[in-house]
Short mmCIF file of C-alpha atoms in Angstrom, two decimals:
data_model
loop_
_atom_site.label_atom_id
_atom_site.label_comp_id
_atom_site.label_asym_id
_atom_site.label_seq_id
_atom_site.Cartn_x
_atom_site.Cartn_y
_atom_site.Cartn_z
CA UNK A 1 29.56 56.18 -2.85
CA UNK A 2 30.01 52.69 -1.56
CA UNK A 3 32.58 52.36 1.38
CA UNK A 4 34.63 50.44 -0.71
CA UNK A 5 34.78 52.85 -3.48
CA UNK A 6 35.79 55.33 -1.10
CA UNK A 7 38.97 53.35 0.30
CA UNK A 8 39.70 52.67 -3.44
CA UNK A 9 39.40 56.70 -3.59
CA UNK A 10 41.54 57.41 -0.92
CA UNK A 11 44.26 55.09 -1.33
CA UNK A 12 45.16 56.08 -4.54
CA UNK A 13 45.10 59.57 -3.57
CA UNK A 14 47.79 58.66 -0.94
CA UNK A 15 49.81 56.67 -3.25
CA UNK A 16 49.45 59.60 -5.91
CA UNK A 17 50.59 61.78 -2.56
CA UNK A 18 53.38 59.36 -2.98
CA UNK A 19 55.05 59.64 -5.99
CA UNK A 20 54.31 63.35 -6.56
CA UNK A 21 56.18 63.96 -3.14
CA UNK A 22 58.98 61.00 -2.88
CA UNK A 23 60.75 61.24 -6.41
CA UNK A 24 63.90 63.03 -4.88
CA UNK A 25 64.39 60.21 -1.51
CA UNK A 26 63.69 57.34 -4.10
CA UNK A 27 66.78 58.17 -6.14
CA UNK A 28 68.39 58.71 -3.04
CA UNK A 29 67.40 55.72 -0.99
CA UNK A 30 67.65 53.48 -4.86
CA UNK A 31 71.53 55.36 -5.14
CA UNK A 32 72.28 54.30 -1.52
CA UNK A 33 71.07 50.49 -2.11
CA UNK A 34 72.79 50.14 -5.82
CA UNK A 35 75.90 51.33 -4.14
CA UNK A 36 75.15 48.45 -1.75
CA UNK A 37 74.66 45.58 -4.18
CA UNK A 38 77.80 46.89 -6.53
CA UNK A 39 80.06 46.38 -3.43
CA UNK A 40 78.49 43.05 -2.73
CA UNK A 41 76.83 43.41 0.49
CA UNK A 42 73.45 42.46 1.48
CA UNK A 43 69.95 44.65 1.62
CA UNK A 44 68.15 43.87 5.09
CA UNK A 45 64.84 45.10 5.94
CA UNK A 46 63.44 45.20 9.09
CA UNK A 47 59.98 45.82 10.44
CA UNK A 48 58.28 44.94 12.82
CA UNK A 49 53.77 44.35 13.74
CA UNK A 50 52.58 44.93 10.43
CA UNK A 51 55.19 46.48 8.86
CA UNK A 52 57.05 43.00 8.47
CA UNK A 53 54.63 42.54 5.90
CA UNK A 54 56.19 44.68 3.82
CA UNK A 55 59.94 42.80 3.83
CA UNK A 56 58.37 39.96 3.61
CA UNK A 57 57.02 40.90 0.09
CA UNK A 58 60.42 41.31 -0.90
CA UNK A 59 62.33 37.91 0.17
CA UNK A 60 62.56 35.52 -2.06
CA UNK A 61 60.23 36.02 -4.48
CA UNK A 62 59.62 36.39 -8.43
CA UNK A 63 61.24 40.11 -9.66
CA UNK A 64 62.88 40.49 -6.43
CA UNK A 65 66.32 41.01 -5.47
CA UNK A 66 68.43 37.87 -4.59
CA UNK A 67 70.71 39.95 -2.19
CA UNK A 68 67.57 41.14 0.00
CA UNK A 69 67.11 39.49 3.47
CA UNK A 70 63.82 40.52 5.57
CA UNK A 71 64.71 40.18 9.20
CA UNK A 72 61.80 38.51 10.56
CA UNK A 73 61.97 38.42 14.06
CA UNK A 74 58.95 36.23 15.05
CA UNK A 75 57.91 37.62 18.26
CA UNK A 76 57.86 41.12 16.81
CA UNK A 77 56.27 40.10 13.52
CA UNK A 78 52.81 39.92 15.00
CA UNK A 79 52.18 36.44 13.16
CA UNK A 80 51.28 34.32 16.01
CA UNK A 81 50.72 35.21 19.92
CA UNK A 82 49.75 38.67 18.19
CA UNK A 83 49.07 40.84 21.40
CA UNK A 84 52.37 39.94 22.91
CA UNK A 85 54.24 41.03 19.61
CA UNK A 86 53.12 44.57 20.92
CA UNK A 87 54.88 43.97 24.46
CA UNK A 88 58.00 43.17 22.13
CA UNK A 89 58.45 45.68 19.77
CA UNK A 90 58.52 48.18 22.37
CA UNK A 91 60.93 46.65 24.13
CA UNK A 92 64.89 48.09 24.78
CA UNK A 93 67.79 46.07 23.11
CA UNK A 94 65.28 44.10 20.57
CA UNK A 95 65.97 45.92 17.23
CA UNK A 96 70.42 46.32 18.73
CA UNK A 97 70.25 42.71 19.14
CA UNK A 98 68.59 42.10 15.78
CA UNK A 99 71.64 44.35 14.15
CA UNK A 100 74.31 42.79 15.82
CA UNK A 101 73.17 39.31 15.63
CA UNK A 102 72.73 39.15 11.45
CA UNK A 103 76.54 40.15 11.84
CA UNK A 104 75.42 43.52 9.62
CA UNK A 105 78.55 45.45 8.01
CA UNK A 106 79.07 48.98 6.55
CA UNK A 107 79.09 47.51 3.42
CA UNK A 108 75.41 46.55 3.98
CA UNK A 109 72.14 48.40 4.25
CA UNK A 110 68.57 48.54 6.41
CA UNK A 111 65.58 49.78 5.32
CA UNK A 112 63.65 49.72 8.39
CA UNK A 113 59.88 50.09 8.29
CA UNK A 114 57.79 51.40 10.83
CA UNK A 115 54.18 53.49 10.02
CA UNK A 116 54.56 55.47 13.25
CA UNK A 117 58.61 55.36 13.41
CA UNK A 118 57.70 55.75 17.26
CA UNK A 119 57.84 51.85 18.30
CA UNK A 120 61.35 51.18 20.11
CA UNK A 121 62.62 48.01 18.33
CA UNK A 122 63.02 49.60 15.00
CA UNK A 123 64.19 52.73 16.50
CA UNK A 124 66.82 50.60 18.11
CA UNK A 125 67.49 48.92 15.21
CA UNK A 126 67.83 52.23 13.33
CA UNK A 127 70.42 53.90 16.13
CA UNK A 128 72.41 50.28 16.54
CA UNK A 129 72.50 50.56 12.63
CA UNK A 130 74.20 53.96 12.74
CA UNK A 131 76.73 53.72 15.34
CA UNK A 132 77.86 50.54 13.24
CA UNK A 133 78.02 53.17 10.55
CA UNK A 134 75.38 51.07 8.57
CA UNK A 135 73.11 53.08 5.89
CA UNK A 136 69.49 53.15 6.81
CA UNK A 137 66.46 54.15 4.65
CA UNK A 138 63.35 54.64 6.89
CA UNK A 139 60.02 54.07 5.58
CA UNK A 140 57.54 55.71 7.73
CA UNK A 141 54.35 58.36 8.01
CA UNK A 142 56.24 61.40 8.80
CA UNK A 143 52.94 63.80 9.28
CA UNK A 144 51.65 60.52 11.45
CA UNK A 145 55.16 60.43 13.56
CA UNK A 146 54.90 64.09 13.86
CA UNK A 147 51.97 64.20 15.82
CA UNK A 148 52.68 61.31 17.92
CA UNK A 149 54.29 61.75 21.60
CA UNK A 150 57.67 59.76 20.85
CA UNK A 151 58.38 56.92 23.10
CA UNK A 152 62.05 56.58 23.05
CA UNK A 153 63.70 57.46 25.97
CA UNK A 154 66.76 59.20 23.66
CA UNK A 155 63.75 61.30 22.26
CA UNK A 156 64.06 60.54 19.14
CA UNK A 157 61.47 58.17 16.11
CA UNK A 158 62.40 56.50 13.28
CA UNK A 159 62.69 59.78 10.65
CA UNK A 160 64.97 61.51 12.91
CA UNK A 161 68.12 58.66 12.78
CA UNK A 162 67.76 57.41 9.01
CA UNK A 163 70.07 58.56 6.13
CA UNK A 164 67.12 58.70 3.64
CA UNK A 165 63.36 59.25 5.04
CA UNK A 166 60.67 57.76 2.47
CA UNK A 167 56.92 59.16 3.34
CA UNK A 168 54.05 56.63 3.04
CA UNK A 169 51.76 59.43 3.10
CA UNK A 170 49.54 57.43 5.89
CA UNK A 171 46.82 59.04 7.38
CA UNK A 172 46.98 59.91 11.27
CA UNK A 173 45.61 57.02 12.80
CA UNK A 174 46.32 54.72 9.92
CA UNK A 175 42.67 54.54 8.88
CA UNK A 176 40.61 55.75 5.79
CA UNK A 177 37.22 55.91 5.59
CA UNK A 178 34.40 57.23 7.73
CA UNK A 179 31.23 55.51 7.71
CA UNK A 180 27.72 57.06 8.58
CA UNK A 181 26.49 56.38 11.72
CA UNK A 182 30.07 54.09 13.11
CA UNK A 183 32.37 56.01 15.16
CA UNK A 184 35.42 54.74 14.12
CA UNK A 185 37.36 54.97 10.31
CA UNK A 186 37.78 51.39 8.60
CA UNK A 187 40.45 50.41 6.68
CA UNK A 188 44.35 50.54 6.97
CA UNK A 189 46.31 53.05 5.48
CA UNK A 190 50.04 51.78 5.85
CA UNK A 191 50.87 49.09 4.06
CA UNK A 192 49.55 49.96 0.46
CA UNK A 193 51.89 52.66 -0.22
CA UNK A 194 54.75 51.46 2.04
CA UNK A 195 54.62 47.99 -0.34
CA UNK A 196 54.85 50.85 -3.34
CA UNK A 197 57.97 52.72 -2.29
CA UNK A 198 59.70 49.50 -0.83
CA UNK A 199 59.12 48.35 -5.14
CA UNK A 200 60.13 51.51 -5.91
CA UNK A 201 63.27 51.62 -4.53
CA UNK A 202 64.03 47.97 -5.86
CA UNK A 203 63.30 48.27 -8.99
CA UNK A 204 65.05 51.18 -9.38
CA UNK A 205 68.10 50.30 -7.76
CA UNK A 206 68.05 47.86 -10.75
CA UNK A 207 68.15 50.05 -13.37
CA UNK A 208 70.63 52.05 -11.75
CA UNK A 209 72.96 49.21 -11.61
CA UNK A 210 72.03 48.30 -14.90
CA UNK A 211 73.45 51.75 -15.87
CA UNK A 212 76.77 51.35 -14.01
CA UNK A 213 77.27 48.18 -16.22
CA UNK A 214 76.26 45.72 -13.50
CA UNK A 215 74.64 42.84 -13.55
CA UNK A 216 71.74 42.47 -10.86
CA UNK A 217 71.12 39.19 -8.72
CA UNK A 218 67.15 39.24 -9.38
CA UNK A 219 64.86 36.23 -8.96
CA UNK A 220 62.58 34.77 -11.67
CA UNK A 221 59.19 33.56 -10.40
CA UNK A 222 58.95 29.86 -10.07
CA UNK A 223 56.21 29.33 -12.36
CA UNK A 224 58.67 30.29 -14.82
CA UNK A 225 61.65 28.07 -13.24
CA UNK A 226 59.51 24.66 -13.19
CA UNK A 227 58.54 25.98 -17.17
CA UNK A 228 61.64 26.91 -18.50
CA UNK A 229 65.32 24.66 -17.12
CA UNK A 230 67.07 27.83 -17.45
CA UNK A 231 65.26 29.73 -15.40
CA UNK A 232 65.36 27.31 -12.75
CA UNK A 233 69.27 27.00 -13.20
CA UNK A 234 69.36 31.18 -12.82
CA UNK A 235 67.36 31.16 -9.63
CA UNK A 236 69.34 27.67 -8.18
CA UNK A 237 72.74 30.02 -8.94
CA UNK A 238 71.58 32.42 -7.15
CA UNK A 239 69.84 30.15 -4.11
CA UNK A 240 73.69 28.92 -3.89
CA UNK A 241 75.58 32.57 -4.14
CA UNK A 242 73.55 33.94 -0.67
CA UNK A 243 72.52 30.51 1.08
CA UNK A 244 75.44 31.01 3.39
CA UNK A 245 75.34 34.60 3.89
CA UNK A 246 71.57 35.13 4.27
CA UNK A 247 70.52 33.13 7.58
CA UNK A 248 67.18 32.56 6.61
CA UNK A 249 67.55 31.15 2.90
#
């Protein structure tokens, strides 16, 4: 087998690992974020190194959520000046400030990403979130977390301050596939099934609200707005509904 056609292998084992193990924290985690949207308020999620990439999937895009807001802190995102990202996602008062500076409510919720849930800005984030009595829904690698020493000084990772925990299923050491005669396994783990359950959650959130009787805020994709004029005046409606309340919109 090629190595490619063993990452295909493997990652859809761990996304299979997924769903067969996750189906009772998605309801949960897509309850806690309809309940959200019904009252108004405003999803944010929150990652940070390569986990951004998975809120960032989310923000303004076709089938997405109008009232989602990724929280992309650019010296934690890893995007640019990458090794210094490191340095700031570990740390203290980062992911509080984060919390306190989008002016986040009760009426809100987080879904904070983090593959090891052992990096101190999101674990911040996550405790700030808390004592503001904010909902969180972690996305992490518990069995990953579980064997790493934790680096908060309150002793505590991501898994162990979230309402609802959602396991990636990422392999220890976030890599897949050994290679004959290399020392080290190739290809990421993480973000595949993180990028699932973050969908997951969204799209069911929908049809729970469409359930309650409740009318989602959901995006078209602009292909279809510059083809069809009502399209385009859906999305604009909703562009003008969360410009002020969503900083970067």
């Amino acid at each position: 087998m090629n190595a490619w056609e063993s990452y295909f292998t493997i990652m859809q084992d761990v996304v299979k690992q997924v769903m067969a193990t996750q189906q009772d924290n998605i309801m949960k985690a897509a309850e806690l974020l309809a309940d959200t949207s019904e009252k108004g308020g405003i999803i944010y999620g929150f990652g940070t190194g390569h986990s951004h990439l998975v809120t960032d999937d989310a923000f303004w895009r076709a089938a997405t959520p109008a009232n989602y807001c990724a929280l992309l802190e650019q010296s934690a995102t890893g995007s640019f000046e990458i090794t210094k990202s490191y340095e700031v996602e570990n740390t203290y008062g980062i992911g509080r400030h984060i919390v306190d500076y989008h002016r986040i409510t009760p009426n809100d919720c987080m879904i904070i990403i983090s593959n090891s849930g052992n990096n101190i800005a999101p674990v911040d984030a996550a405790i700030r979130a808390k004592e503001k009595g904010i909902p969180v829904i972690a996305i992490t690698a518990c069995a990953y977390s579980d064997y790493l020493k934790t680096k908060h000084k309150d002793g505590v990772k991501l898994k162990d301050v979230a309402d609802v925990v959602l396991d990636n299923c990422s392999l220890i050491g976030d890599a897949a596939v050994a290679i004959d005669g290399f020392a080290m396994k190739v290809g990421s783990t993480s973000t595949i099934p993180a990028v699932f359950l973050h969908n997951a959650i969204l799209v069911q959130m929908v049809e729970l609200l469409v359930q309650r009787g409740v009318d989602p805020d959901v995006y078209y994709n602009g292909h279809m707005a510059f083809m069809d004029p009502d399209c385009a005046d859906h999305n604009d409606k909703l562009v003008d509904k969360y410009f002020y309340r969503i900083r970067n919109l």
